[in-house]
mmCIF file of C-alpha atoms in Angstrom:
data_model
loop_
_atom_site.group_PDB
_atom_site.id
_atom_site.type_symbol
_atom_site.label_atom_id
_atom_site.label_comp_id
_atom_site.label_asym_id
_atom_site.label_seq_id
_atom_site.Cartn_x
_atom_site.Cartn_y
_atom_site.Cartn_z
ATOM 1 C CA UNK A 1197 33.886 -40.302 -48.653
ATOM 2 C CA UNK A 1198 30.552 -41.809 -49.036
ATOM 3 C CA UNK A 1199 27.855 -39.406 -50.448
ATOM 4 C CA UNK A 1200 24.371 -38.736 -49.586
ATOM 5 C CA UNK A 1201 21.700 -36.715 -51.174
ATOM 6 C CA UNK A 1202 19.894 -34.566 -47.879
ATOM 7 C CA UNK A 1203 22.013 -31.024 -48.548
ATOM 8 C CA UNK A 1204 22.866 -28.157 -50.644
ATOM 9 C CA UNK A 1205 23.860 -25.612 -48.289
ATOM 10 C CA UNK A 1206 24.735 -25.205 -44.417
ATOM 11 C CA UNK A 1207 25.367 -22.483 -41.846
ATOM 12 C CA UNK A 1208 28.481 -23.057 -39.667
ATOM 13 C CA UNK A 1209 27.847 -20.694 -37.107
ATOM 14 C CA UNK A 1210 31.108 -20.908 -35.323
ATOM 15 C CA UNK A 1211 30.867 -18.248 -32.606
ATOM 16 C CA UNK A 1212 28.172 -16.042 -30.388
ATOM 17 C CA UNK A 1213 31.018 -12.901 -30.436
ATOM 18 C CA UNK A 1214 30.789 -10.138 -32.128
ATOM 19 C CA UNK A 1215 32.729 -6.890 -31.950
ATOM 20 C CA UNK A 1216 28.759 -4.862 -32.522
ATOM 21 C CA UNK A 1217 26.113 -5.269 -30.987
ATOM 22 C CA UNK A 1218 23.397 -4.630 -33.037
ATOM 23 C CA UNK A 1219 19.670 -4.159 -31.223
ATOM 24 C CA UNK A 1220 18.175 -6.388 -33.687
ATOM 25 C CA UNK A 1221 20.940 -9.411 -33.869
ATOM 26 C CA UNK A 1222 19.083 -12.846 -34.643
ATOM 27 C CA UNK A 1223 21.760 -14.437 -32.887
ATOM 28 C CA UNK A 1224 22.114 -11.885 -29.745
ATOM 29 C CA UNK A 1225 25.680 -12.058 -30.344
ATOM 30 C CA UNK A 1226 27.861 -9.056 -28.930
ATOM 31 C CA UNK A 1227 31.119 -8.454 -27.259
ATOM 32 C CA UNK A 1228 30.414 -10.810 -24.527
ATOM 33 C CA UNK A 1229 29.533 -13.856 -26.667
ATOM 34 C CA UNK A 1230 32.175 -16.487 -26.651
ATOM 35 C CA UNK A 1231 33.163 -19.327 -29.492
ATOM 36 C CA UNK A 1232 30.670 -21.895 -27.934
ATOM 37 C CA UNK A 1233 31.432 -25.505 -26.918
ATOM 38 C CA UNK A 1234 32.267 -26.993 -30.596
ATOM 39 C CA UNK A 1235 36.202 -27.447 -30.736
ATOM 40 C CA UNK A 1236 38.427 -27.351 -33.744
ATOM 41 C CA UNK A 1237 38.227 -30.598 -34.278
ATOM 42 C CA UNK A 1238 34.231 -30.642 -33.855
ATOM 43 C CA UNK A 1239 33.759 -28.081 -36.777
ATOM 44 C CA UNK A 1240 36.376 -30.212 -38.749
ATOM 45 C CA UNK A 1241 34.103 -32.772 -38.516
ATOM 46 C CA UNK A 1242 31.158 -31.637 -39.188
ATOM 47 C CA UNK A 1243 32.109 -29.860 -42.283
ATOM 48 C CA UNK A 1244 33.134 -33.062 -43.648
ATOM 49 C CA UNK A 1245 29.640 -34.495 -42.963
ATOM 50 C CA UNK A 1246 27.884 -31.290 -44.134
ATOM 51 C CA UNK A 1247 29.637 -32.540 -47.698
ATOM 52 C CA UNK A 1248 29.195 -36.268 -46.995
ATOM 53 C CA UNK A 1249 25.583 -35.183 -47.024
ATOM 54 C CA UNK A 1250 25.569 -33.541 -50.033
ATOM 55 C CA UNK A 1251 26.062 -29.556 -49.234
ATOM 56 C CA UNK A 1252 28.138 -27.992 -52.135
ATOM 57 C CA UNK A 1253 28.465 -24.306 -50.197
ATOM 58 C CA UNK A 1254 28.652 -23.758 -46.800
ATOM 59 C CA UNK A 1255 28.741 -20.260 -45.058
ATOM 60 C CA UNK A 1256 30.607 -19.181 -42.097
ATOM 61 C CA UNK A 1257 28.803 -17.478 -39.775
ATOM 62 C CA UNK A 1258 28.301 -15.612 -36.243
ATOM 63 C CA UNK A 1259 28.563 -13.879 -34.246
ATOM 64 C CA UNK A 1260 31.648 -12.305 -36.004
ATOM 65 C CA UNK A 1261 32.986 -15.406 -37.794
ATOM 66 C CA UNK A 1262 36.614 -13.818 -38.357
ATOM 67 C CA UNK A 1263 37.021 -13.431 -34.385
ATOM 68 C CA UNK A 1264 37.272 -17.484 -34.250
ATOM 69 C CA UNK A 1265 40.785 -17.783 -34.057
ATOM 70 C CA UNK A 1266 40.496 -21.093 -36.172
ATOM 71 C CA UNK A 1267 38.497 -19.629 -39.145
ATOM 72 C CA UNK A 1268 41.252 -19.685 -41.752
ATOM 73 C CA UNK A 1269 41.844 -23.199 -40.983
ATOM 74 C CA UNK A 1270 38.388 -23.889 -41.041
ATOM 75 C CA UNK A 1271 37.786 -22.740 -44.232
ATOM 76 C CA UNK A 1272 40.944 -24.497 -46.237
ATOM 77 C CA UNK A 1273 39.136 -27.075 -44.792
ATOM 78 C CA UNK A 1274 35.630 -26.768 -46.143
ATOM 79 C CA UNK A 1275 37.638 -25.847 -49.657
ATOM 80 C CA UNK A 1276 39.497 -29.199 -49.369
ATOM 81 C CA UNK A 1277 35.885 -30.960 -48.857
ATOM 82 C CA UNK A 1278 35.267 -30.038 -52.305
ATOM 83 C CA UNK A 1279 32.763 -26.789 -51.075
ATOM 84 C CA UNK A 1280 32.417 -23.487 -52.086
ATOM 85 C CA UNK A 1281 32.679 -20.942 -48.964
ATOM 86 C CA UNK A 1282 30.801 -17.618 -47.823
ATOM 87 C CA UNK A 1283 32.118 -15.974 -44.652
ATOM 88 C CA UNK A 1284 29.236 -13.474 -43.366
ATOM 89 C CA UNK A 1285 31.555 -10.659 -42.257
ATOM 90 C CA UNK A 1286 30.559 -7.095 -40.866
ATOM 91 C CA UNK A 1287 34.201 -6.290 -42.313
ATOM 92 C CA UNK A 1288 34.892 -4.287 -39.487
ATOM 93 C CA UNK A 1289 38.104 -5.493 -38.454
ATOM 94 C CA UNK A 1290 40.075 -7.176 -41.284
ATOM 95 C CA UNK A 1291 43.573 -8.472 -40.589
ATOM 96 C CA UNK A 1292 46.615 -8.882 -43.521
ATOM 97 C CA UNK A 1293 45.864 -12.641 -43.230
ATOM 98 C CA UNK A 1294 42.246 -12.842 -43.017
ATOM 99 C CA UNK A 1295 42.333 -10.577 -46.933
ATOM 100 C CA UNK A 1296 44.367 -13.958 -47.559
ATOM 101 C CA UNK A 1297 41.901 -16.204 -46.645
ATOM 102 C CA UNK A 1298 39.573 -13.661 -48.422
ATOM 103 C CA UNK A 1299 40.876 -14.156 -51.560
ATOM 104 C CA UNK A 1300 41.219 -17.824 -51.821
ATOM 105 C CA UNK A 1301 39.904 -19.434 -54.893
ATOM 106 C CA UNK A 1302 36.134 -20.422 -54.019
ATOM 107 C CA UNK A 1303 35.690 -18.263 -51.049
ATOM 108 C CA UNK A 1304 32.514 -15.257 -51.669
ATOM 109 C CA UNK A 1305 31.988 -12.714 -48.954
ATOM 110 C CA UNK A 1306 28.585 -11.307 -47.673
ATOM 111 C CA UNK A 1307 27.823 -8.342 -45.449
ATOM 112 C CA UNK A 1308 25.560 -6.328 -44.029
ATOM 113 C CA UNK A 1309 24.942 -3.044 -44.076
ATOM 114 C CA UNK A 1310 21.836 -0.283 -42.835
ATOM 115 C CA UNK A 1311 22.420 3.491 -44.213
ATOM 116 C CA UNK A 1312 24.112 6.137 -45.888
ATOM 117 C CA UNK A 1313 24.612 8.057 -42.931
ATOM 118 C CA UNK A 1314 27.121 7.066 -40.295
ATOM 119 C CA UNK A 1315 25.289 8.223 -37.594
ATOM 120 C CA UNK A 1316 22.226 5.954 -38.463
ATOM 121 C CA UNK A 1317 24.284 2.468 -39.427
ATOM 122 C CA UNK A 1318 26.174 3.409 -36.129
ATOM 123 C CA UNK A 1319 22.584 3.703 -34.520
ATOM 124 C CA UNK A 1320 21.881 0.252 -35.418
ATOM 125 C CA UNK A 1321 24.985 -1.299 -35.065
ATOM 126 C CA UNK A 1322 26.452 0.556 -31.520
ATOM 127 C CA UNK A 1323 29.414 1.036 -31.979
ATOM 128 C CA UNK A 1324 31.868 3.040 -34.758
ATOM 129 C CA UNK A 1325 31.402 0.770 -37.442
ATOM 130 C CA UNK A 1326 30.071 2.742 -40.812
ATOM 131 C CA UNK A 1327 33.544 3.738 -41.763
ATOM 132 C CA UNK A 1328 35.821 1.021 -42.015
ATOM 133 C CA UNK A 1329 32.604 -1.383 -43.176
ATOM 134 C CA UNK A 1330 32.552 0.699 -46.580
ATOM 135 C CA UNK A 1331 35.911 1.101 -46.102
ATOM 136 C CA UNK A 1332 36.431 -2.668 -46.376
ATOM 137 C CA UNK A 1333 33.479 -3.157 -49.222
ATOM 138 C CA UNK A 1334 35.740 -1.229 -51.288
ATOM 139 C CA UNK A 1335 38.936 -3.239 -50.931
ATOM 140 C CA UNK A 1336 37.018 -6.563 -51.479
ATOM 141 C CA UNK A 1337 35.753 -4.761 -54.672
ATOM 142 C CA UNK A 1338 39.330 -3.862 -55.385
ATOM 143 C CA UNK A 1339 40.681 -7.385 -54.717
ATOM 144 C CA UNK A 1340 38.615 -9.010 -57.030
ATOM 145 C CA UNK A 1341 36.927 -10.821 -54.214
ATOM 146 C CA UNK A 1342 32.965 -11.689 -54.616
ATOM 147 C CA UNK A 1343 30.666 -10.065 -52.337
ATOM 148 C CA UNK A 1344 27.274 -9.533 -51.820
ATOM 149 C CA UNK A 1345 25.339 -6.934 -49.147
ATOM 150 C CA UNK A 1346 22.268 -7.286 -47.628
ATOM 151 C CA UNK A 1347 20.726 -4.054 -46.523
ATOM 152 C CA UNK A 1348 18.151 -4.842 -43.683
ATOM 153 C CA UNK A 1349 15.209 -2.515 -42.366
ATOM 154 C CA UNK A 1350 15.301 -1.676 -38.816
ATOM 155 C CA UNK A 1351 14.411 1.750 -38.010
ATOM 156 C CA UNK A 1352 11.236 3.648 -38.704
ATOM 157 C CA UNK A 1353 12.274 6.037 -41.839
ATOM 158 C CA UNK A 1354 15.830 4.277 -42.159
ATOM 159 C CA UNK A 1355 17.776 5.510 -45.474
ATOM 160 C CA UNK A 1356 17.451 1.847 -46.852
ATOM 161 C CA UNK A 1357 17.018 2.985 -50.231
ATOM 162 C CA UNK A 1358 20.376 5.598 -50.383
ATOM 163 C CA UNK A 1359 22.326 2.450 -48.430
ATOM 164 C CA UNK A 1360 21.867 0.312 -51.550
ATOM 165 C CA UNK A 1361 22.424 3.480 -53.449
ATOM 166 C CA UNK A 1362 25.740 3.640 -52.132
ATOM 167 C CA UNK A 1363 26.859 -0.071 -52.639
ATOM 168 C CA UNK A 1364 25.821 0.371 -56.105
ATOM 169 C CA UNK A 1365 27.872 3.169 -56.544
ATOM 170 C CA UNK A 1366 30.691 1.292 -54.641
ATOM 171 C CA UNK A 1367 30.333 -1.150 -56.860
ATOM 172 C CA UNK A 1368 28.524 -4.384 -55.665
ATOM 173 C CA UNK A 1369 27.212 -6.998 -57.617
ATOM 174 C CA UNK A 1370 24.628 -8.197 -55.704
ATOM 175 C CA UNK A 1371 22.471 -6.584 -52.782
ATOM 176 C CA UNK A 1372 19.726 -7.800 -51.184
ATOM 177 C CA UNK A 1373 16.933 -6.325 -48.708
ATOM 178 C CA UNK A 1374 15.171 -7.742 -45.806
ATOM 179 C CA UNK A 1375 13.185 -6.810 -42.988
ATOM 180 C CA UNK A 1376 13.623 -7.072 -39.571
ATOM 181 C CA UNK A 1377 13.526 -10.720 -38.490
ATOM 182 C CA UNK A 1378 11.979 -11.525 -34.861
ATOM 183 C CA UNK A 1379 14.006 -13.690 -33.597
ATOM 184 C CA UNK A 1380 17.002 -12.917 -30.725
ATOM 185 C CA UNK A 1381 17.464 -9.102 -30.134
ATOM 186 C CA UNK A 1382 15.076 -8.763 -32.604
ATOM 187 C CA UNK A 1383 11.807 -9.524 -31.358
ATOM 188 C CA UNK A 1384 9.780 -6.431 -31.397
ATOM 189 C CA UNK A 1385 5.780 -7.836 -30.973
ATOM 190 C CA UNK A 1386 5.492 -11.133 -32.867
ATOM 191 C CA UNK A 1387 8.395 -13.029 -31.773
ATOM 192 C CA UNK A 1388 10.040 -15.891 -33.238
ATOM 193 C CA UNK A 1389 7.379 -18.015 -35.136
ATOM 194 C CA UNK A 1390 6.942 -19.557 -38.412
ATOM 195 C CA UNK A 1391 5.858 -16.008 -39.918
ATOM 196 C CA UNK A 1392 9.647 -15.205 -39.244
ATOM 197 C CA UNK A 1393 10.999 -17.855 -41.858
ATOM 198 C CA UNK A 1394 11.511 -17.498 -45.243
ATOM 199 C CA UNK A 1395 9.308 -20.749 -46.508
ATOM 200 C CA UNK A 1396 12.567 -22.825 -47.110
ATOM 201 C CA UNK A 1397 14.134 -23.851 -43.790
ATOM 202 C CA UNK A 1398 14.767 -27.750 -43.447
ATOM 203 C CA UNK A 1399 14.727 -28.015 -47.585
ATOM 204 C CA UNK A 1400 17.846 -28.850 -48.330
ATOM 205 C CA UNK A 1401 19.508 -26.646 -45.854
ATOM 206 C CA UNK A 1402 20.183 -26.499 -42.089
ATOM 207 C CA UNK A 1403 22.336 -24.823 -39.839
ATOM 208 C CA UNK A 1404 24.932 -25.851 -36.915
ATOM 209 C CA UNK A 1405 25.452 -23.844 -33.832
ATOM 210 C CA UNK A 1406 28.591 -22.896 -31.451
ATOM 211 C CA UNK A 1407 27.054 -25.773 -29.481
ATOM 212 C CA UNK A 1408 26.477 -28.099 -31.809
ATOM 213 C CA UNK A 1409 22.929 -27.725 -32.273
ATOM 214 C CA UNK A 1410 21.062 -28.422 -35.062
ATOM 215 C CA UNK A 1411 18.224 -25.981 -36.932
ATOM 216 C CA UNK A 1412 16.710 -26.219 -40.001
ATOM 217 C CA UNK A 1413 17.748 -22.420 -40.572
ATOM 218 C CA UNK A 1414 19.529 -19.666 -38.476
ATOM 219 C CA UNK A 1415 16.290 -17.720 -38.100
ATOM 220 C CA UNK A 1416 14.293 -21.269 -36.778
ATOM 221 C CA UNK A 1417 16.778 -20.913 -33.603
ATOM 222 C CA UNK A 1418 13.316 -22.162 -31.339
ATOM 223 C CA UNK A 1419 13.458 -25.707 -33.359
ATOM 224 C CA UNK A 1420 16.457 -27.872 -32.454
ATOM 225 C CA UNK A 1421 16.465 -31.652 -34.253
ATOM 226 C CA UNK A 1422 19.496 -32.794 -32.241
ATOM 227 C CA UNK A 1423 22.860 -32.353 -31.605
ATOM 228 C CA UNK A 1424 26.366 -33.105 -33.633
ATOM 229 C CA UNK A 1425 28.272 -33.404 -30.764
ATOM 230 C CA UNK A 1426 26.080 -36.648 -29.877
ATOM 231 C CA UNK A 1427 25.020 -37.559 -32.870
ATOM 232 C CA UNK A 1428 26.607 -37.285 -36.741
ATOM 233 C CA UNK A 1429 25.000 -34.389 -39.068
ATOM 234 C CA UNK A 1430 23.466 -37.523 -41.570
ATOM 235 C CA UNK A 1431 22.263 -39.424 -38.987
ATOM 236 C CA UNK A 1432 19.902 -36.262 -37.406
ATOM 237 C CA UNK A 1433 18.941 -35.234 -41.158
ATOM 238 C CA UNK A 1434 17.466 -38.504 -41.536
ATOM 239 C CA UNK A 1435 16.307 -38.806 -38.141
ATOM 240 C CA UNK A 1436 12.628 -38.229 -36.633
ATOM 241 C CA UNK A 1437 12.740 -35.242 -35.218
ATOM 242 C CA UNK A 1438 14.548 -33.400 -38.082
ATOM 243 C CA UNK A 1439 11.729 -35.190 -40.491
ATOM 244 C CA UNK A 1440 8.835 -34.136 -38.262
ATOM 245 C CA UNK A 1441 10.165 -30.362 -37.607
ATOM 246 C CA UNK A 1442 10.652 -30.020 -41.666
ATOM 247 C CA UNK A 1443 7.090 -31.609 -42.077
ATOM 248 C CA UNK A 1444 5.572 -29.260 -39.671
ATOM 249 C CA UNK A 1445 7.265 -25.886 -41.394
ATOM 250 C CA UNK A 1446 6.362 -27.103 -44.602
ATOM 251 C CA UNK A 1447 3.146 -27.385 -43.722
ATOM 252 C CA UNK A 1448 2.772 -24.067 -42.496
ATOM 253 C CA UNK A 1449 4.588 -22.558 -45.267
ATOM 254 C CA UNK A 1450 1.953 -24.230 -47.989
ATOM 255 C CA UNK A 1451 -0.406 -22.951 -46.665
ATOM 256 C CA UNK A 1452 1.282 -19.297 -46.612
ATOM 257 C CA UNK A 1453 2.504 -19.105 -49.618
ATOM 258 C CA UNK A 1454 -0.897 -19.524 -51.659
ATOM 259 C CA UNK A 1455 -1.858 -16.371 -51.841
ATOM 260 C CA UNK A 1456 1.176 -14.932 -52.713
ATOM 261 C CA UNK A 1457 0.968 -16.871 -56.122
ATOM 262 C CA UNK A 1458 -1.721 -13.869 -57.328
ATOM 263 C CA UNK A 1459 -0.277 -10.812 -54.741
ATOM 264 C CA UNK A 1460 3.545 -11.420 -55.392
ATOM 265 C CA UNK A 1461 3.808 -8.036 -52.853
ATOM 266 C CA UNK A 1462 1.347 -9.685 -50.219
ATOM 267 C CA UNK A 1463 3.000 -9.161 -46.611
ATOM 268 C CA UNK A 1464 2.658 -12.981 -46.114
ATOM 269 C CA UNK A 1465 5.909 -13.267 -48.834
ATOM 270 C CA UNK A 1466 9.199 -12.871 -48.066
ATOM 271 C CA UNK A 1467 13.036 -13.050 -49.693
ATOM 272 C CA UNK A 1468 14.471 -16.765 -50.159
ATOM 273 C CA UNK A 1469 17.211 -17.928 -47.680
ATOM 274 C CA UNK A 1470 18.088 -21.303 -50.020
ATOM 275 C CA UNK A 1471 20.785 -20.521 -52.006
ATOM 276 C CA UNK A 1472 20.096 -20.864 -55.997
ATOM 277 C CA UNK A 1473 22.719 -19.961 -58.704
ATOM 278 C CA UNK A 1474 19.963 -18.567 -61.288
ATOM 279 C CA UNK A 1475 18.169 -14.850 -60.058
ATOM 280 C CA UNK A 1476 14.529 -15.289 -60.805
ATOM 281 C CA UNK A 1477 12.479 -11.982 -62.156
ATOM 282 C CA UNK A 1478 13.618 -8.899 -59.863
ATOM 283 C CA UNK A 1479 9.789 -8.262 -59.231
ATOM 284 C CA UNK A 1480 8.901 -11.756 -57.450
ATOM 285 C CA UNK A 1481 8.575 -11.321 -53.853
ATOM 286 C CA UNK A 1482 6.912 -14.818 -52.889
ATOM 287 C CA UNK A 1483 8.851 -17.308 -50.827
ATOM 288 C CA UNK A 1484 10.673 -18.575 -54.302
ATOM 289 C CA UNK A 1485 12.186 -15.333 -54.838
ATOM 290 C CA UNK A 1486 16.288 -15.789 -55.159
ATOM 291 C CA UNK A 1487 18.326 -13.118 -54.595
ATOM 292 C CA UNK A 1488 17.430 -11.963 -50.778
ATOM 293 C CA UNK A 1489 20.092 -11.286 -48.965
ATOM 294 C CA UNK A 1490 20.551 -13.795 -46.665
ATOM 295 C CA UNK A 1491 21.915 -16.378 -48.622
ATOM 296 C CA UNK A 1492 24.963 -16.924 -51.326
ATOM 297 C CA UNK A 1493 24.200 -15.916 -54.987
ATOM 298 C CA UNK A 1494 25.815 -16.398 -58.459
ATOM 299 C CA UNK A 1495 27.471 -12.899 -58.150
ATOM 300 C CA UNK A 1496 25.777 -12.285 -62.199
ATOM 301 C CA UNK A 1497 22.424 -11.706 -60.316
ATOM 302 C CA UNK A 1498 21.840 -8.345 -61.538
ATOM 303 C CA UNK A 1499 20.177 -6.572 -58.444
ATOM 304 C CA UNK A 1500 17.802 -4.651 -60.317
ATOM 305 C CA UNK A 1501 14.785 -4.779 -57.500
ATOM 306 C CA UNK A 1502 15.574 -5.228 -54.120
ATOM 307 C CA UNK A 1503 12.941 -7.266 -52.318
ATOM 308 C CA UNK A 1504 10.896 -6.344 -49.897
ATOM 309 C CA UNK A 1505 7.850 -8.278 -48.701
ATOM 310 C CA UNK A 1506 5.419 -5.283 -48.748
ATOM 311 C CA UNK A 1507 6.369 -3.393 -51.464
ATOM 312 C CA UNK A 1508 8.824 -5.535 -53.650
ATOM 313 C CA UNK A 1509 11.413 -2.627 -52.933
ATOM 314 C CA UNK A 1510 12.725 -1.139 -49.982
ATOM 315 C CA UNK A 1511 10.775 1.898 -48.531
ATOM 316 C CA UNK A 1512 11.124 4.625 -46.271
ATOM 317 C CA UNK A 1513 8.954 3.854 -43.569
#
């Protein structure tokens, strides 16, 4: 397998379903969503040229990823590759063989998770879901497997800070805060926009869609460089309208992130997406700042601050 040098991370986002159908889903994935129009043998494909182009993680994605009938397969294959492998699960519904895929050696799990209170996670999530989620966090904790938790701010006055409260006391390693991202089922005002991004989509990173699309992040759903169904992942990373689309956000994301180099809590900041195996300081909130959590850490980043883009902590609105 020839080698190139455009990636260090992908999303495979391998399905629209979803067994919630959360009110602020970047994805606007539900019970209704289907896999897409990527086969098997499509995904096969493209995780081979996600490492052909350099990616040494790639993260499974949704939608619900476990509700693709193929994602075991999917992921021995990404292992085979020669990649390391997240798989972003609500851990709702768990089967005997999807622990064993769980637990094979270079697979990490991530999660996501709102409140201390059932009835508020349930709020946000619509359907019976706050039980068997912590339920679930536990037994990955007991298995040994690695897993991270992003807690993400959706609700006026939501219990963010007793949610990462409890996965501390349940145990996990890393945990990460965000706000509410525009984009999907979560526009609110703004809508999707550059101001939505973290400041690192298109460096080094991109993501795939059920259809084949190609973003330069999950969030960045609006900007589409081409499609791997027509065209090979390396040839639309090196293409023009991948090049002009990454030029363009970094351009806007220069000029946003000077001022957070004095006001490290300026609103303008937000959490990382890139993945990086060393946690920078706890207190940096500008666009460099490592251990949000929406992408896959070194499980020794000591979660010691959770960011949050006003505050550099999450608050009780």
């Amino acid at each position: 397998m020839r080698k190139l040098n455009l990636l260090d991370f992908a999303w495979w986002e391998i399905t629209g379903k979803c067994q919630l159908a959360c009110d602020h889903c970047y994805a606007s994935s539900g019970p209704s969503g289907t896999h897409g129009t990527m086969t098997v043998a499509d995904w096969q494909r493209v995780i081979r040229q996600t490492r052909e182009a350099g990616a040494t993680m790639g993260q499974f994605i949704g939608g619900e990823p476990t509700l693709h009938p193929a994602l075991p397969q999917l992921v021995r294959h990404a292992l085979d590759s020669g990649m390391e492998v997240e798989i972003y699960t609500n851990l709702v519904h768990v089967t005997p063989a999807m622990w064993e895929t769980f637990r094979l050696p270079g697979v990490r799990l991530a999660t996501s998770y709102y409140s201390d209170q059932p009835d508020e996670h349930e709020a946000i999530t619509k359907r019976p879901s706050y039980k068997i989620t912590t339920k679930n966090i536990a037994r990955a904790q007991e298995l040994g497997i690695p897993l991270r938790a992003g807690v993400i701010g959706v609700l006026n006055k939501q219990r963010t800070s007793q949610a990462i409260a409890s996965l501390e006391r349940l145990g996990v390693p890393a945990i990460g805060y965000d706000n509410l991202r525009e984009v999907g089922r979560g526009v609110r005002e703004r809508g999707p926009g550059p101001e939505q991004l973290c400041g690192n989509c298109g460096n080094r990173q991109v993501a795939i869609s059920p259809t084949g699309e190609v973003w330069p992040c999950v969030f960045s759903r609006w900007l589409p460089a081409g499609n791997v169904r027509q065209a090979s992942l390396p040839d639309i990373l090196i293409g023009e309208k991948f090049a002009q689309i990454a030029s363009e956000l970094q351009e806007e994301f220069g000029a946003r992130a000077r001022p957070c180099r004095p006001d490290p809590c300026s609103p303008d900041c937000s959490p990382s997406c890139k993945p990086q195996n060393n946690c920078r300081p706890a207190n940096n909130c500008g666009p460099n700042y490592t251990c949000g959590p929406c992408a896959p850490k070194d499980q020794n980043c000591k979660p010691v601050m959770n960011c949050n883009p006003n505050k550099c902590r999450p608050t009780d609105k």
